[in-house]
PDB file of C-alpha atoms and ligand atoms in Angstrom:
ATOM      1  CA  MET V   1      19.570  16.696  -0.634  1.00 97.00           C
ATOM      2  CA  LYS V   2      16.973  16.968  -3.359  1.00 98.00           C
ATOM      3  CA  ALA V   3      16.639  19.732  -5.772  1.00 98.00           C
ATOM      4  CA  ARG V   4      13.484  19.878  -8.057  1.00 98.00           C
ATOM      5  CA  CYS V   5      12.051  21.869 -10.730  1.00 98.00           C
ATOM      6  CA  GLN V   6       8.421  23.586 -10.091  1.00 98.00           C
ATOM      7  CA  CYS V   7       6.314  20.893 -11.447  1.00 98.00           C
ATOM      8  CA  GLY V   8       8.487  18.083  -9.887  1.00 98.00           C
ATOM      9  CA  GLN V   9       9.363  15.946 -12.866  1.00 98.00           C
ATOM     10  CA  LEU V  10      12.998  16.860 -13.071  1.00 98.00           C
ATOM     11  CA  GLY V  11      15.093  16.493 -10.061  1.00 98.00           C
ATOM     12  CA  ALA V  12      18.679  16.188  -8.738  1.00 98.00           C
ATOM     13  CA  THR V  13      19.743  14.507  -5.576  1.00 98.00           C
ATOM     14  CA  VAL V  14      23.202  15.525  -4.191  1.00 98.00           C
ATOM     15  CA  PRO V  15      25.123  14.143  -1.129  1.00 97.00           C
ATOM     16  CA  GLY V  16      25.105  17.563   0.973  1.00 96.00           C
ATOM     17  CA  PRO V  17      25.873  21.332   0.389  1.00 95.00           C
ATOM     18  CA  GLY V  18      28.186  22.194  -2.398  1.00 94.00           C
ATOM     19  CA  ASP V  19      31.586  23.371  -1.465  1.00 90.00           C
ATOM     20  CA  GLN V  20      31.544  26.051  -4.240  1.00 95.00           C
ATOM     21  CA  ILE V  21      28.531  27.822  -4.205  1.00 97.00           C
ATOM     22  CA  VAL V  22      28.497  30.991  -6.537  1.00 96.00           C
ATOM     23  CA  ALA V  23      26.418  34.018  -6.914  1.00 97.00           C
ATOM     24  CA  CYS V  24      26.468  35.345 -10.464  1.00 95.00           C
ATOM     25  CA  HIS V  25      25.087  39.036 -11.214  1.00 96.00           C
ATOM     26  CA  CYS V  26      26.128  38.877 -15.041  1.00 92.00           C
ATOM     27  CA  LEU V  27      23.439  39.820 -17.512  1.00 93.00           C
ATOM     28  CA  ALA V  28      23.085  36.212 -18.810  1.00 91.00           C
ATOM     29  CA  CYS V  29      22.397  34.988 -15.483  1.00 93.00           C
ATOM     30  CA  GLN V  30      19.647  37.734 -15.059  1.00 95.00           C
ATOM     31  CA  ARG V  31      18.051  36.745 -18.328  1.00 94.00           C
ATOM     32  CA  ARG V  32      18.484  32.956 -17.536  1.00 93.00           C
ATOM     33  CA  THR V  33      16.968  33.332 -14.081  1.00 95.00           C
ATOM     34  CA  GLY V  34      14.527  36.028 -14.542  1.00 95.00           C
ATOM     35  CA  ALA V  35      15.953  37.315 -11.300  1.00 96.00           C
ATOM     36  CA  PRO V  36      18.492  40.029 -10.660  1.00 97.00           C
ATOM     37  CA  PHE V  37      21.015  37.263 -10.027  1.00 97.00           C
ATOM     38  CA  GLY V  38      21.600  33.548 -10.105  1.00 96.00           C
ATOM     39  CA  VAL V  39      23.254  31.379  -7.428  1.00 97.00           C
ATOM     40  CA  ILE V  40      24.633  27.931  -8.217  1.00 97.00           C
ATOM     41  CA  ALA V  41      26.155  25.096  -6.034  1.00 98.00           C
ATOM     42  CA  TYR V  42      28.886  23.305  -7.980  1.00 97.00           C
ATOM     43  CA  TYR V  43      29.565  19.454  -7.441  1.00 97.00           C
ATOM     44  CA  ASP V  44      31.800  16.944  -8.733  1.00 97.00           C
ATOM     45  CA  ARG V  45      29.481  15.495 -11.674  1.00 97.00           C
ATOM     46  CA  ALA V  46      29.869  11.842 -10.356  1.00 97.00           C
ATOM     47  CA  VAL V  47      28.094  12.628  -6.931  1.00 98.00           C
ATOM     48  CA  VAL V  48      24.884  14.147  -8.575  1.00 98.00           C
ATOM     49  CA  THR V  49      22.028  12.027  -9.637  1.00 98.00           C
ATOM     50  CA  LEU V  50      19.607  13.568 -12.215  1.00 98.00           C
ATOM     51  CA  THR V  51      16.116  12.188 -12.840  1.00 98.00           C
ATOM     52  CA  GLY V  52      13.453  13.289 -15.435  1.00 98.00           C
ATOM     53  CA  GLU V  53      13.124  14.877 -18.849  1.00 98.00           C
ATOM     54  CA  VAL V  54      15.437  17.627 -19.633  1.00 98.00           C
ATOM     55  CA  ARG V  55      16.358  20.122 -22.320  1.00 98.00           C
ATOM     56  CA  GLU V  56      19.322  21.920 -22.526  1.00 97.00           C
ATOM     57  CA  TYR V  57      20.492  25.471 -23.739  1.00 97.00           C
ATOM     58  CA  SER V  58      24.108  26.415 -24.524  1.00 95.00           C
ATOM     59  CA  ARG V  59      25.533  29.799 -24.959  1.00 93.00           C
ATOM     60  CA  VAL V  60      29.244  31.185 -25.351  1.00 90.00           C
ATOM     61  CA  ALA V  61      30.172  32.808 -22.077  1.00 78.00           C
ATOM     62  CA  ASP V  62      32.149  35.951 -22.052  1.00 71.00           C
ATOM     63  CA  SER V  63      35.253  33.872 -21.411  1.00 74.00           C
ATOM     64  CA  GLY V  64      34.634  32.104 -24.904  1.00 81.00           C
ATOM     65  CA  ASN V  65      33.678  28.854 -23.407  1.00 85.00           C
ATOM     66  CA  SER V  66      30.134  27.266 -23.572  1.00 92.00           C
ATOM     67  CA  PHE V  67      27.950  27.462 -20.690  1.00 92.00           C
ATOM     68  CA  THR V  68      25.049  24.842 -20.852  1.00 96.00           C
ATOM     69  CA  THR V  69      21.907  24.854 -18.629  1.00 97.00           C
ATOM     70  CA  GLY V  70      19.315  22.086 -18.103  1.00 98.00           C
ATOM     71  CA  PHE V  71      15.746  22.907 -17.759  1.00 98.00           C
ATOM     72  CA  CYS V  72      12.359  21.129 -17.457  1.00 98.00           C
ATOM     73  CA  PRO V  73      10.586  21.173 -20.674  1.00 98.00           C
ATOM     74  CA  THR V  74       7.247  21.058 -18.715  1.00 98.00           C
ATOM     75  CA  CYS V  75       7.583  24.053 -16.386  1.00 98.00           C
ATOM     76  CA  GLY V  76      10.794  25.844 -17.723  1.00 96.00           C
ATOM     77  CA  SER V  77      12.618  25.887 -14.311  1.00 97.00           C
ATOM     78  CA  THR V  78      16.533  25.668 -14.752  1.00 97.00           C
ATOM     79  CA  LEU V  79      17.718  23.028 -12.657  1.00 98.00           C
ATOM     80  CA  TYR V  80      21.499  22.651 -13.423  1.00 98.00           C
ATOM     81  CA  ALA V  81      24.384  24.411 -15.259  1.00 97.00           C
ATOM     82  CA  ARG V  82      27.669  23.060 -16.637  1.00 95.00           C
ATOM     83  CA  ALA V  83      30.628  24.895 -17.989  1.00 90.00           C
ATOM     84  CA  ASP V  84      32.885  23.467 -20.690  1.00 89.00           C
ATOM     85  CA  LYS V  85      35.795  24.992 -18.911  1.00 88.00           C
ATOM     86  CA  HIS V  86      35.098  22.467 -15.871  1.00 90.00           C
ATOM     87  CA  PRO V  87      33.606  19.391 -17.627  1.00 92.00           C
ATOM     88  CA  GLN V  88      33.966  17.520 -14.252  1.00 96.00           C
ATOM     89  CA  MET V  89      31.699  19.654 -12.410  1.00 96.00           C
ATOM     90  CA  ILE V  90      27.865  20.233 -12.501  1.00 98.00           C
ATOM     91  CA  GLY V  91      25.978  23.240 -10.886  1.00 98.00           C
ATOM     92  CA  ILE V  92      22.595  22.870  -9.110  1.00 98.00           C
ATOM     93  CA  THR V  93      20.639  25.944  -9.113  1.00 98.00           C
ATOM     94  CA  VAL V  94      20.206  26.802  -5.462  1.00 98.00           C
ATOM     95  CA  GLY V  95      16.642  27.892  -5.495  1.00 97.00           C
ATOM     96  CA  SER V  96      15.599  24.699  -6.758  1.00 98.00           C
ATOM     97  CA  PHE V  97      16.423  23.241  -3.293  1.00 98.00           C
ATOM     98  CA  ALA V  98      13.600  25.181  -2.075  1.00 98.00           C
ATOM     99  CA  ASP V  99      15.386  25.600   1.310  1.00 97.00           C
ATOM    100  CA  PRO V 100      15.763  28.948   3.187  1.00 97.00           C
ATOM    101  CA  GLY V 101      18.379  27.300   5.280  1.00 96.00           C
ATOM    102  CA  HIS V 102      20.760  26.625   2.386  1.00 97.00           C
ATOM    103  CA  PRO V 103      24.421  27.909   2.937  1.00 96.00           C
ATOM    104  CA  PRO V 104      25.210  31.273   1.546  1.00 96.00           C
ATOM    105  CA  PRO V 105      27.498  31.777  -1.582  1.00 97.00           C
ATOM    106  CA  HIS V 106      31.263  31.622  -0.976  1.00 96.00           C
ATOM    107  CA  ARG V 107      31.735  34.185  -3.699  1.00 96.00           C
ATOM    108  CA  ALA V 108      29.903  36.687  -5.876  1.00 96.00           C
ATOM    109  CA  VAL V 109      30.989  37.207  -9.416  1.00 95.00           C
ATOM    110  CA  PHE V 110      30.120  39.943 -11.999  1.00 94.00           C
ATOM    111  CA  GLU V 111      29.370  42.652  -9.308  1.00 95.00           C
ATOM    112  CA  ASP V 112      30.051  45.221 -12.240  1.00 95.00           C
ATOM    113  CA  THR V 113      26.573  44.476 -13.160  1.00 96.00           C
ATOM    114  CA  ARG V 114      24.794  43.900  -9.534  1.00 96.00           C
ATOM    115  CA  HIS V 115      21.827  45.775  -9.268  1.00 97.00           C
ATOM    116  CA  GLY V 116      22.628  48.772  -6.963  1.00 96.00           C
ATOM    117  CA  TRP V 117      19.776  48.285  -4.477  1.00 97.00           C
ATOM    118  CA  PHE V 118      21.022  44.739  -3.620  1.00 94.00           C
ATOM    119  CA  ALA V 119      23.924  43.522  -1.114  1.00 90.00           C
ATOM    120  CA  PHE V 120      24.749  40.227   0.376  1.00 91.00           C
ATOM    121  CA  ALA V 121      24.593  40.301   4.265  1.00 87.00           C
ATOM    122  CA  ALA V 122      26.797  37.285   4.613  1.00 88.00           C
ATOM    123  CA  GLU V 123      30.549  37.518   4.248  1.00 91.00           C
ATOM    124  CA  MET V 124      32.008  36.156   0.726  1.00 92.00           C
ATOM    125  CA  ALA V 125      34.416  37.009  -1.751  1.00 93.00           C
ATOM    126  CA  HIS V 126      33.513  39.598  -4.351  1.00 94.00           C
ATOM    127  CA  PHE V 127      34.663  40.019  -8.033  1.00 94.00           C
ATOM    128  CA  PRO V 128      33.902  42.633 -10.379  1.00 94.00           C
ATOM    129  CA  GLN V 129      33.870  40.230 -13.293  1.00 90.00           C
ATOM    130  CA  GLY V 130      34.729  36.398 -13.173  1.00 86.00           C
ATOM    131  CA  ARG V 131      37.144  34.890 -10.620  1.00 79.00           C
ATOM    132  CA  THR V 132      40.618  35.674 -11.456  1.00 65.00           C
TER     133      THR V 132
HETATM  134 ZN1  LIG P 201       9.235  20.965 -14.272  1.00 59.98          ZN
HETATM  135 ZN1  LIG P 202      26.394  34.710 -14.725  1.00 59.98          ZN
END
């Protein structure tokens, strides 16, 4: 499977759907994406190939760990995310696959700040904050 940014210069190739797909309603993800929530598919870093030029932005998450996103310096699309807490993992933003058939999230976190008009139709685990 291939993910890419809007302009196409930044890309990621992965072997298939991630086995940890997470929807996050936290306010930082709302700002990160410009959307009411973010969805990221996490992979073992060893199986992900990144191509193209990237810039990174790191912030300190509520957990105290740093959370870094990689985005295209040309078009600004966020392609990946990494958390210090899980250095062996990398997350690919699900929208970057541009595949409406992509599997749904396995869990939704930070539902305390979920927009009230939105609810997932698919079955998944729900957490008011981060996963406990
Ligand atoms: Zn781009
Ligand atoms: Zn979040």
